[in-house]
PDB file of C-alpha atoms (C1' of nucleotides) in Angstrom:
ATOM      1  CA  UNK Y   1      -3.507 -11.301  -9.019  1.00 49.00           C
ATOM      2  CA  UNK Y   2      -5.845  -8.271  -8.185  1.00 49.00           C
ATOM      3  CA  UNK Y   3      -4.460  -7.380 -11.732  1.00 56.00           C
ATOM      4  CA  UNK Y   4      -5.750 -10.568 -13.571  1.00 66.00           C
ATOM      5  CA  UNK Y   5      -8.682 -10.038 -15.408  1.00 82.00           C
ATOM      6  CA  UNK Y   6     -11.786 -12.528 -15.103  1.00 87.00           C
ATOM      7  CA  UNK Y   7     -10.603 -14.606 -17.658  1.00 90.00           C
ATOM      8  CA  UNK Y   8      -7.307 -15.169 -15.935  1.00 90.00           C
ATOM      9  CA  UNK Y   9      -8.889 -15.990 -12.996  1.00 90.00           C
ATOM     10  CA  UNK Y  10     -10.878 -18.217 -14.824  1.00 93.00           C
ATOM     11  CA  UNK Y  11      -7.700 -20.302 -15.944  1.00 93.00           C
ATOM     12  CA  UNK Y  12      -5.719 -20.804 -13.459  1.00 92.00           C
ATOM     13  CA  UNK Y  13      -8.823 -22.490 -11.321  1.00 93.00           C
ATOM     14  CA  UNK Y  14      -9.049 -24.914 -14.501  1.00 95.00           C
ATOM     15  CA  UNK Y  15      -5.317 -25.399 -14.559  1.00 95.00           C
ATOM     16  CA  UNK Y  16      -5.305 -26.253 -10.845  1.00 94.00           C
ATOM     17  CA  UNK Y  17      -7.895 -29.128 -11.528  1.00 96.00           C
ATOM     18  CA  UNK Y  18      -5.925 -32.619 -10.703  1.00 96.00           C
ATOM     19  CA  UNK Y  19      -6.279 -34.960 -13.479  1.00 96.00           C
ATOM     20  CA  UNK Y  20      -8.711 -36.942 -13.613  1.00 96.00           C
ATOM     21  CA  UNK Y  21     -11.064 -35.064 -12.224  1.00 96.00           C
ATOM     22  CA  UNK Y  22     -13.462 -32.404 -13.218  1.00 96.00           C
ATOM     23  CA  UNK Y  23     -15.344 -29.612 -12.073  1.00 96.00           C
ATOM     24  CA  UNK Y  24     -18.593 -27.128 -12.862  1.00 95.00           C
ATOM     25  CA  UNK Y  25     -18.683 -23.685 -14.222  1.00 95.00           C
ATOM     26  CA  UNK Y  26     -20.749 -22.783 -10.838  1.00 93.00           C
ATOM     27  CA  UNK Y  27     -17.772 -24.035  -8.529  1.00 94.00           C
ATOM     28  CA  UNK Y  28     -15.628 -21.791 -10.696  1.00 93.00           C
ATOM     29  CA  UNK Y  29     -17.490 -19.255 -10.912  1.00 91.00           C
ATOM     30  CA  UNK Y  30     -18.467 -19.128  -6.521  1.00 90.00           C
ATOM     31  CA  UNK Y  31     -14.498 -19.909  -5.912  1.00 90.00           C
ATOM     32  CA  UNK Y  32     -14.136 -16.690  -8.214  1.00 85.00           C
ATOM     33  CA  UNK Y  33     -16.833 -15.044  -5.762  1.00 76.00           C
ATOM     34  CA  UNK Y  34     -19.056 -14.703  -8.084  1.00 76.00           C
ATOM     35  CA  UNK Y  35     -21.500 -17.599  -7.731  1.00 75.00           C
ATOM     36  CA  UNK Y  36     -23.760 -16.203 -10.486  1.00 78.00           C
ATOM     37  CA  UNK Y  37     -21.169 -15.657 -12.517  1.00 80.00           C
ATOM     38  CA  UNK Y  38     -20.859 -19.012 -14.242  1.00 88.00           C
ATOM     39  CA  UNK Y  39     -21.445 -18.088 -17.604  1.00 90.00           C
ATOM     40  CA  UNK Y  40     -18.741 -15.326 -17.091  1.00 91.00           C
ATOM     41  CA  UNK Y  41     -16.689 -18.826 -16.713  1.00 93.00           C
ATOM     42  CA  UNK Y  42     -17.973 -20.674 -19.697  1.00 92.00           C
ATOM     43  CA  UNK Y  43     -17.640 -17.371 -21.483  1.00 92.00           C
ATOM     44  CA  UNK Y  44     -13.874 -16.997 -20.137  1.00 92.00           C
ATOM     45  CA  UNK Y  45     -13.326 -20.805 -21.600  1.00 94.00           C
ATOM     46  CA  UNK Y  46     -14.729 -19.743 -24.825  1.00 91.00           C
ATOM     47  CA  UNK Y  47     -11.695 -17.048 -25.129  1.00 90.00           C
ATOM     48  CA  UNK Y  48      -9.465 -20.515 -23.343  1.00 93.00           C
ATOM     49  CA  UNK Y  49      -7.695 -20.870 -26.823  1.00 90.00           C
ATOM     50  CA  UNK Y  50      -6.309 -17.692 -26.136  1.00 89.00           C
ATOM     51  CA  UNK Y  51      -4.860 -18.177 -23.322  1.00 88.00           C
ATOM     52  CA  UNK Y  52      -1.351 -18.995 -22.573  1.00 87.00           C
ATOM     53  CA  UNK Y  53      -0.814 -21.790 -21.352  1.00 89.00           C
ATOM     54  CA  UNK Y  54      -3.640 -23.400 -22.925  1.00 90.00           C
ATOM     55  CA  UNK Y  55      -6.258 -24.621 -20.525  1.00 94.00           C
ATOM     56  CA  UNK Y  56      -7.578 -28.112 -19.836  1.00 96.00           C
ATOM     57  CA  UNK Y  57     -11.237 -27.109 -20.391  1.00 95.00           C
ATOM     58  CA  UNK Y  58     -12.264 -30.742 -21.120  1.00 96.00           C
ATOM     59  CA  UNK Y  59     -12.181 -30.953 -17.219  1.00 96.00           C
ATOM     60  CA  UNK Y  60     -14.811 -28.421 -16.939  1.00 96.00           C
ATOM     61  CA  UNK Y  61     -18.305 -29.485 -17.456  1.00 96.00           C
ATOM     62  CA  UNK Y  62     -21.695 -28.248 -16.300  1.00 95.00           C
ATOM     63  CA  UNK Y  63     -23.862 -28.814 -13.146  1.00 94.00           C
ATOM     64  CA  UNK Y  64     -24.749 -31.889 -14.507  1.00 94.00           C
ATOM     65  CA  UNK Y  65     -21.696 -33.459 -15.596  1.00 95.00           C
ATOM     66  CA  UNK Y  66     -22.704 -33.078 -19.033  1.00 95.00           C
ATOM     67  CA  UNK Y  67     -20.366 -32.017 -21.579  1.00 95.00           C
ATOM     68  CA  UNK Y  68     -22.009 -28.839 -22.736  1.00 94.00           C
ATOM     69  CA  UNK Y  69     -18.694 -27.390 -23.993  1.00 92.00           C
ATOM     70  CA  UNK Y  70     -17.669 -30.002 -26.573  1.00 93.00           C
ATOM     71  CA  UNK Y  71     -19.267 -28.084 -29.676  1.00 92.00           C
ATOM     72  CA  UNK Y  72     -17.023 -25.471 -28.998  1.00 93.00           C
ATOM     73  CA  UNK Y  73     -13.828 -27.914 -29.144  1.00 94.00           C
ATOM     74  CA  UNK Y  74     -12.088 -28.840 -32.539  1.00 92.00           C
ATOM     75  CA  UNK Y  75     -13.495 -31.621 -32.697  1.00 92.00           C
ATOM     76  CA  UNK Y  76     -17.157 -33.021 -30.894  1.00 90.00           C
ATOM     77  CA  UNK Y  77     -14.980 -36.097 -29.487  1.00 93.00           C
ATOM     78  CA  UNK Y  78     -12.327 -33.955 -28.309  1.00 95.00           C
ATOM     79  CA  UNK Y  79     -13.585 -33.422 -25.128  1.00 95.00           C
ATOM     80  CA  UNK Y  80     -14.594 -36.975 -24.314  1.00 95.00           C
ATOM     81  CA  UNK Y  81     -11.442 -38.412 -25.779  1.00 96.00           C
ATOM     82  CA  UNK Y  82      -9.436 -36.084 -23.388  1.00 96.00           C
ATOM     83  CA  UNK Y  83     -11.716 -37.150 -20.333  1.00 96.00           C
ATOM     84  CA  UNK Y  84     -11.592 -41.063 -20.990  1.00 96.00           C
ATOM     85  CA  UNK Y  85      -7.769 -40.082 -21.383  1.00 97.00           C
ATOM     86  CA  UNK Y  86      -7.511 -39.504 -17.897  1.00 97.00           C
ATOM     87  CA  UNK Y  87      -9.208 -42.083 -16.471  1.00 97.00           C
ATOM     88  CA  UNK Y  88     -12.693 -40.475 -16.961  1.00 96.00           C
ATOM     89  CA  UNK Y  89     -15.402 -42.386 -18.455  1.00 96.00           C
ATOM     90  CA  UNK Y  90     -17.595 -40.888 -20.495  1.00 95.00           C
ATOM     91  CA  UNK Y  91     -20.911 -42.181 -21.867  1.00 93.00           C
ATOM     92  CA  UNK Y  92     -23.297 -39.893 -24.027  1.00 92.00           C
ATOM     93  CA  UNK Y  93     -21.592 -36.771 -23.471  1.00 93.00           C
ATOM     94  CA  UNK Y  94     -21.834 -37.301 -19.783  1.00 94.00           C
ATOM     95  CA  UNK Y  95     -19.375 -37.964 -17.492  1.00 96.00           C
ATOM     96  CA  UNK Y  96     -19.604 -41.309 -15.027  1.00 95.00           C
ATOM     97  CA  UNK Y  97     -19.863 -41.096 -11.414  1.00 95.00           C
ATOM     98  CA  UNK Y  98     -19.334 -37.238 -11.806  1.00 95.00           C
ATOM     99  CA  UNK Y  99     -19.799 -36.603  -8.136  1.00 92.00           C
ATOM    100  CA  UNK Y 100     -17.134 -38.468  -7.337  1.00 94.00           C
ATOM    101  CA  UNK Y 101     -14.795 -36.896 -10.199  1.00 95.00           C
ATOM    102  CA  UNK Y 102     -16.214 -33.825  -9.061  1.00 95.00           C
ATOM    103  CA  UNK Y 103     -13.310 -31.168  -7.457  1.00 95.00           C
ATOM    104  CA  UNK Y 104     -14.392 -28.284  -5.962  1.00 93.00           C
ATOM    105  CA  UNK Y 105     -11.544 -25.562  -5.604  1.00 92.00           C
ATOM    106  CA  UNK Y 106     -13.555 -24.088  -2.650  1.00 90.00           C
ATOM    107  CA  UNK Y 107     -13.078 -27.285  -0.879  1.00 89.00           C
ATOM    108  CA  UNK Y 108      -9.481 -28.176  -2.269  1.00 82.00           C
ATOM    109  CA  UNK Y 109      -7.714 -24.754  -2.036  1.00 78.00           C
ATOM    110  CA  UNK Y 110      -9.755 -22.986   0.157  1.00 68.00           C
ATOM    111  CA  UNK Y 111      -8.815 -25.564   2.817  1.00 61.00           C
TER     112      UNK Y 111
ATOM    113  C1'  DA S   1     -23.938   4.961 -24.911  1.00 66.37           C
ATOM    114  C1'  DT S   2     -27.666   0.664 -25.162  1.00 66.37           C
ATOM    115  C1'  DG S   3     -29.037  -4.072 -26.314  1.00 66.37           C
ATOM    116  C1'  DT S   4     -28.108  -8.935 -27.031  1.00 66.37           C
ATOM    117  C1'  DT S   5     -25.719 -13.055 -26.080  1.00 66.37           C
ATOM    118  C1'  DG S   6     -23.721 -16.848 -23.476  1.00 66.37           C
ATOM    119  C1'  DA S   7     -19.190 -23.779 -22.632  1.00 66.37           C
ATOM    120  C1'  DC S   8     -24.729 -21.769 -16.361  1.00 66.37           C
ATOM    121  C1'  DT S   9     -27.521 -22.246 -12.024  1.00 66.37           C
ATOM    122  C1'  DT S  10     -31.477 -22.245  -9.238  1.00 66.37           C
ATOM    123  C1'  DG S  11     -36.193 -22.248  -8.255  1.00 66.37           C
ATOM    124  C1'  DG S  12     -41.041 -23.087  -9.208  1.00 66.37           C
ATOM    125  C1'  DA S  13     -44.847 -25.923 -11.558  1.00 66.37           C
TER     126       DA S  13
ATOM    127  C1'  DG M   1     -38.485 -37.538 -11.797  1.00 66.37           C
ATOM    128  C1'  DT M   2     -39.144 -33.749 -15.852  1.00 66.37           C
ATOM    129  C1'  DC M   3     -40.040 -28.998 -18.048  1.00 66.37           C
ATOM    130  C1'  DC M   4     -40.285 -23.772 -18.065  1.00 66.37           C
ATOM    131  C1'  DA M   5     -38.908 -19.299 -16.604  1.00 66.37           C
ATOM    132  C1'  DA M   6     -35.956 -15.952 -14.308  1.00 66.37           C
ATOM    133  C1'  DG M   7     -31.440 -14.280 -12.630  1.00 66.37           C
ATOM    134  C1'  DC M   8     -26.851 -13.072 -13.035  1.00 66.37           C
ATOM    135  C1'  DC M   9     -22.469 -10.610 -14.716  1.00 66.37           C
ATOM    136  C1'  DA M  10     -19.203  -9.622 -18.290  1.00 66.37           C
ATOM    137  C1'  DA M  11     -17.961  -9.280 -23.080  1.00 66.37           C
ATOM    138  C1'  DC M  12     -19.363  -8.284 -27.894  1.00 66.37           C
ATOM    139  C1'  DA M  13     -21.871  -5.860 -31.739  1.00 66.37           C
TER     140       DA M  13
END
DNA sequence: ATGTTGACTTGGA
DNA sequence: GTCCAAGCCAACA
């Protein structure tokens, strides 16, 4: 754990978001302990593809529950499609009732 | 080694 | 409510 590098850290936060629901780089980022470290996060998803297992970035979105990372998916619809997938609706890159969908890992695991 | 960039956030006008 | 500017830390060139 102390071993894992940021990115690592990074990914298994995502991978311990419960489907259907999604969270922001900040809440990453402040669960990492580094609050103002949430384009260290975004950063971390760009090098996602790398990662093994791959992780579910689609359920990471920004403060505002927009979809700010789709550009950097294979496809621009990618992201949505993956979201509405789960249950998630998603209108104009923006995700629906996002503070509901919203998980925070400080509140879930840090219980 | 320095400088720039970035899937962001917060604060002020 | 919106728009602009600054901060922040790590990786990349």
């Amino acid at each position: 754990m102390d071993r894992a590098d940021f990115f690592e850290q990074v990914y298994q936060v995502v991978r311990l978001i419960p489907e259907g629901r999604v969270t922001s780089y900040g809440a990453i980022a402040q669960y990492l302990g580094a609050k103002s470290a949430s384009r260290m996060v975004g950063y971390a998803m760009n090098a996602s593809h790398t990662a093994h297992p791959p992780v579910p970035a689609h359920r990471v979105v920004n403060r505002n529950g927009l979809l700010s990372g789709k550009h950097h998916f294979p496809s621009a619809t990618a992201m949505q499609q993956a979201l509405e997938k789960e249950g998630i609706t998603v209108i104009d890159d923006q995700v629906q009732d996002f503070k509901n969908l919203f998980w925070d890992p400080n509140a879930e695991l840090a219980l």
